[in-house]
Every structure is written in structure tokens, then in C-alpha cells.
Amino acid sequence: MKKNISLVIADDHEIFRDGLALMLNKQENMTLVGQAGNGRELVQIVADKQPDIVLTDIKMPYLDGIAACRLLLQQYPELKIIALSMFEEEDLIVEMLEAGAKGYLLKNADKKEIQEAILTVDEGNIFYCKHTSNRLASLIVKSKFEPHRKKSGDLFTERERQIIQLICRQHTAQEIGNQLFLSKRTVEGYRTRILEK
């Protein structure tokens, strides 16, 4: 007998959420145990319901999907998260994967693809949306996203260690970016992540 997969969905667009909920409630081996309209609600519902999988929008009020993903995976390392996004949010998809999401779906994905994503991620695999653009594929390849890296490892990535060394040498974000061929904004993003860690 197939196990029942418990799911929570988070999206600030109620109509989209209701449509997704309706579809998921019709699946035999899946149970929707909660819905959230923002990141804060999502964290609370996951604490209460302890689902197997979360499908979450990346852009949400109060706490976005990326911050919620990091927070949830610190508390529940076994939780599997699938990002929901729009076509033009490719940089955010990469950030979401780097934060620990196990896959992503575009919001216009059909029922079959949503089911496939849930089953793939439930089995411990990574799910890439069928409509992955060349640009997104190349962003993922260049990113720090390493799906098979174990969580228990060095606290800082190699790139973060390089940045820490340069910060300690009093370099500005712009100077660090110039040395490592990164934009100033990217360096500032790393700095924020380093401080969070």
C-alpha cells in the first residue's frame, strides 16, 4: 500500500491556493493538512501539522519563501520543500534551491506535473520543472546548489570562506565583487547569509 503524503501549501493569492488545494484533495495518496497565506503562517502551520512536503510561493508577505525555507529546514531538516514561482523569477528560484528547496514548479504547471513533483521529492529526489529555460539551467549549474551535499558539513561554503577572508581584510563589497567576478549585490547577499549563519 502506498504511503499517504501530507502536504501544506503557502501562497498569498487565495484563488491560486484554492485551485491547488482542490486538485490535491482529489489525489488518493496525498492529504492536504494546511494552507498558509504568508510565510509566518506557513512556519506556524508546519510546526502544528509536521507535513512531509511544503509547496510554497517564493514571494509572500511577512516572510518570503526563501527566508521561510531556511527557517523551516533549520528546525525540520527532513522536511521537503517545493518552490512555486512565475517565469520571470529565475534568480529567486536559484536562491530557493540554495536555501534547501528540493525542486520547483512554475505556477502554470499542469496537474500531472504537480503530482510528479510531489512524488519525486517525496522519494528524496530533486524535481526540475519541465519548462526550465536555458538561462535558469545555467544559473542552477553556476549556483551553490548541491542537491546531494549532506547537511552536516562545513558551516560555510568555499565561496563564503573566500568572502569572509576578504571582509576581514577590510575590502568593500564592490572590491570583493571585482576580485571574485561577482556583482556588488551578490556579495551583499553572501554577506547577509554569512551573518545569518
XYZ file of C-alpha atoms in Angstrom:
197
model
C 0.000 0.000 0.000
C 1.295 3.457 -0.894
C 2.025 5.797 1.976
C -0.056 8.905 2.339
C 1.919 12.119 1.727
C 0.893 15.029 3.943
C 1.110 18.456 2.306
C 0.951 22.120 3.234
C 0.611 24.855 0.606
C 1.541 28.516 1.023
C 0.632 31.313 -1.376
C -0.726 34.789 -0.803
C -3.100 34.506 -3.783
C -6.189 32.828 -2.392
C -7.661 31.845 -5.773
C -4.455 30.070 -6.814
C -4.221 28.380 -3.397
C -7.843 27.216 -3.522
C -7.380 25.748 -7.008
C -4.250 23.894 -5.938
C -5.958 22.681 -2.753
C -8.936 21.379 -4.733
C -6.660 19.439 -7.064
C -4.517 17.996 -4.229
C -7.571 16.937 -2.205
C -8.614 14.679 -5.106
C -5.358 12.690 -5.039
C -5.598 9.268 -3.430
C -2.188 9.138 -1.789
C -1.933 12.814 -0.759
C -3.559 14.713 2.097
C -3.607 18.483 2.326
C -3.200 19.260 6.039
C -2.880 23.052 5.924
C -2.830 26.265 3.900
C -0.953 29.490 4.576
C -1.338 32.953 3.071
C 2.116 34.181 4.094
C 5.483 32.961 5.370
C 4.702 33.498 9.045
C 1.522 31.424 8.807
C 3.499 28.754 6.947
C 6.067 28.407 9.755
C 3.240 28.107 12.316
C 1.282 25.513 10.294
C 4.399 23.382 9.700
C 5.077 23.438 13.472
C 1.493 22.332 14.155
C 0.995 19.785 11.367
C 4.527 18.423 10.672
C 3.828 17.725 6.966
C 6.035 15.649 4.647
C 6.119 18.290 1.903
C 5.514 22.035 1.620
C 4.649 23.728 -1.683
C 5.355 27.417 -1.222
C 5.295 30.564 -3.275
C 8.624 32.405 -3.271
C 7.203 35.932 -2.991
C 4.966 36.270 0.056
C 4.292 38.945 2.667
C 5.811 38.991 6.199
C 8.335 36.249 5.426
C 9.171 35.293 1.848
C 9.538 31.707 0.658
C 13.356 31.828 0.757
C 13.532 33.009 4.389
C 10.740 30.597 5.387
C 12.582 27.736 3.650
C 15.813 28.427 5.574
C 13.988 28.772 8.865
C 11.915 25.611 8.400
C 14.859 23.460 7.337
C 16.874 24.537 10.381
C 14.042 23.283 12.590
C 12.877 20.333 10.448
C 15.796 19.068 8.328
C 13.697 16.161 6.973
C 11.020 18.482 5.561
C 10.876 18.634 1.763
C 10.053 21.956 0.131
C 8.952 22.672 -3.446
C 9.081 26.284 -4.650
C 6.203 27.731 -6.679
C 7.163 30.571 -8.974
C 6.487 32.669 -12.032
C 8.520 32.526 -15.268
C 10.441 35.726 -14.610
C 11.652 34.767 -11.119
C 14.654 32.710 -12.207
C 17.131 34.309 -9.779
C 14.699 33.693 -6.930
C 14.277 30.041 -7.949
C 18.054 29.585 -7.664
C 18.057 31.276 -4.234
C 15.227 28.997 -3.152
C 17.174 25.895 -4.240
C 20.251 27.189 -2.440
C 18.117 27.698 0.674
C 17.281 23.984 0.594
C 14.193 23.529 -1.593
C 14.114 20.127 -3.317
C 12.563 21.384 -6.505
C 10.381 23.983 -8.137
C 7.265 24.282 -10.228
C 6.045 27.139 -12.356
C 2.576 28.259 -11.300
C 1.141 27.287 -14.670
C 2.233 23.636 -14.246
C -0.457 21.082 -15.045
C -1.906 18.523 -12.623
C 0.320 15.707 -13.887
C 3.490 17.732 -13.363
C 2.447 18.814 -9.847
C 1.797 15.157 -8.915
C 5.125 14.147 -10.438
C 6.966 16.865 -8.484
C 5.424 15.757 -5.174
C 6.181 12.059 -5.763
C 9.731 12.773 -6.993
C 10.582 14.947 -3.995
C 8.890 12.517 -1.587
C 11.264 9.791 -2.814
C 14.214 12.018 -1.924
C 14.990 13.218 -5.450
C 15.221 16.721 -6.912
C 12.479 17.931 -9.244
C 13.132 20.427 -12.039
C 10.137 21.899 -13.807
C 9.720 20.774 -17.436
C 9.855 24.376 -18.628
C 13.317 25.120 -17.279
C 14.821 27.796 -19.515
C 18.411 27.667 -20.714
C 19.167 30.724 -18.595
C 17.759 29.095 -15.449
C 19.591 25.819 -16.121
C 22.846 27.732 -16.437
C 22.105 29.748 -13.248
C 21.499 26.498 -11.349
C 24.759 24.989 -12.645
C 26.716 28.088 -11.575
C 24.966 28.355 -8.201
C 25.916 26.880 -4.846
C 23.004 24.449 -5.182
C 24.342 20.969 -4.444
C 21.362 18.670 -4.034
C 23.352 15.693 -2.849
C 25.533 17.530 -0.352
C 24.832 16.340 3.170
C 23.579 18.990 5.542
C 26.141 18.087 8.157
C 29.289 19.514 6.751
C 31.157 22.741 6.853
C 29.033 25.609 8.046
C 30.389 27.885 5.298
C 30.779 27.103 1.612
C 34.114 27.623 -0.131
C 32.813 30.851 -1.700
C 31.581 32.139 1.680
C 35.002 31.441 3.219
C 36.661 33.457 0.423
C 34.298 36.348 1.121
C 34.877 36.161 4.894
C 38.651 36.394 4.313
C 38.231 39.464 2.109
C 35.839 41.101 4.597
C 38.453 40.527 7.306
C 40.959 42.332 5.074
C 38.632 45.371 5.091
C 37.579 45.069 1.429
C 34.297 46.695 0.397
C 31.513 44.681 -1.277
C 32.453 46.295 -4.610
C 36.144 45.322 -4.208
C 35.224 41.764 -3.231
C 32.907 41.571 -6.237
C 35.684 42.773 -8.554
C 38.133 40.178 -7.206
C 35.676 37.255 -7.348
C 33.862 38.334 -10.552
C 30.565 38.823 -8.700
C 28.180 41.774 -8.652
C 28.150 44.021 -5.602
C 24.567 42.896 -4.918
C 25.587 39.238 -4.947
C 28.401 39.926 -2.475
C 25.957 41.749 -0.201
C 23.641 38.724 -0.408
C 26.514 36.462 0.636
C 27.380 38.816 3.490
C 23.790 38.624 4.767
C 23.818 34.811 4.565
C 27.160 34.655 6.391
C 25.798 36.866 9.171
C 22.667 34.667 9.411
C 24.864 31.576 9.825
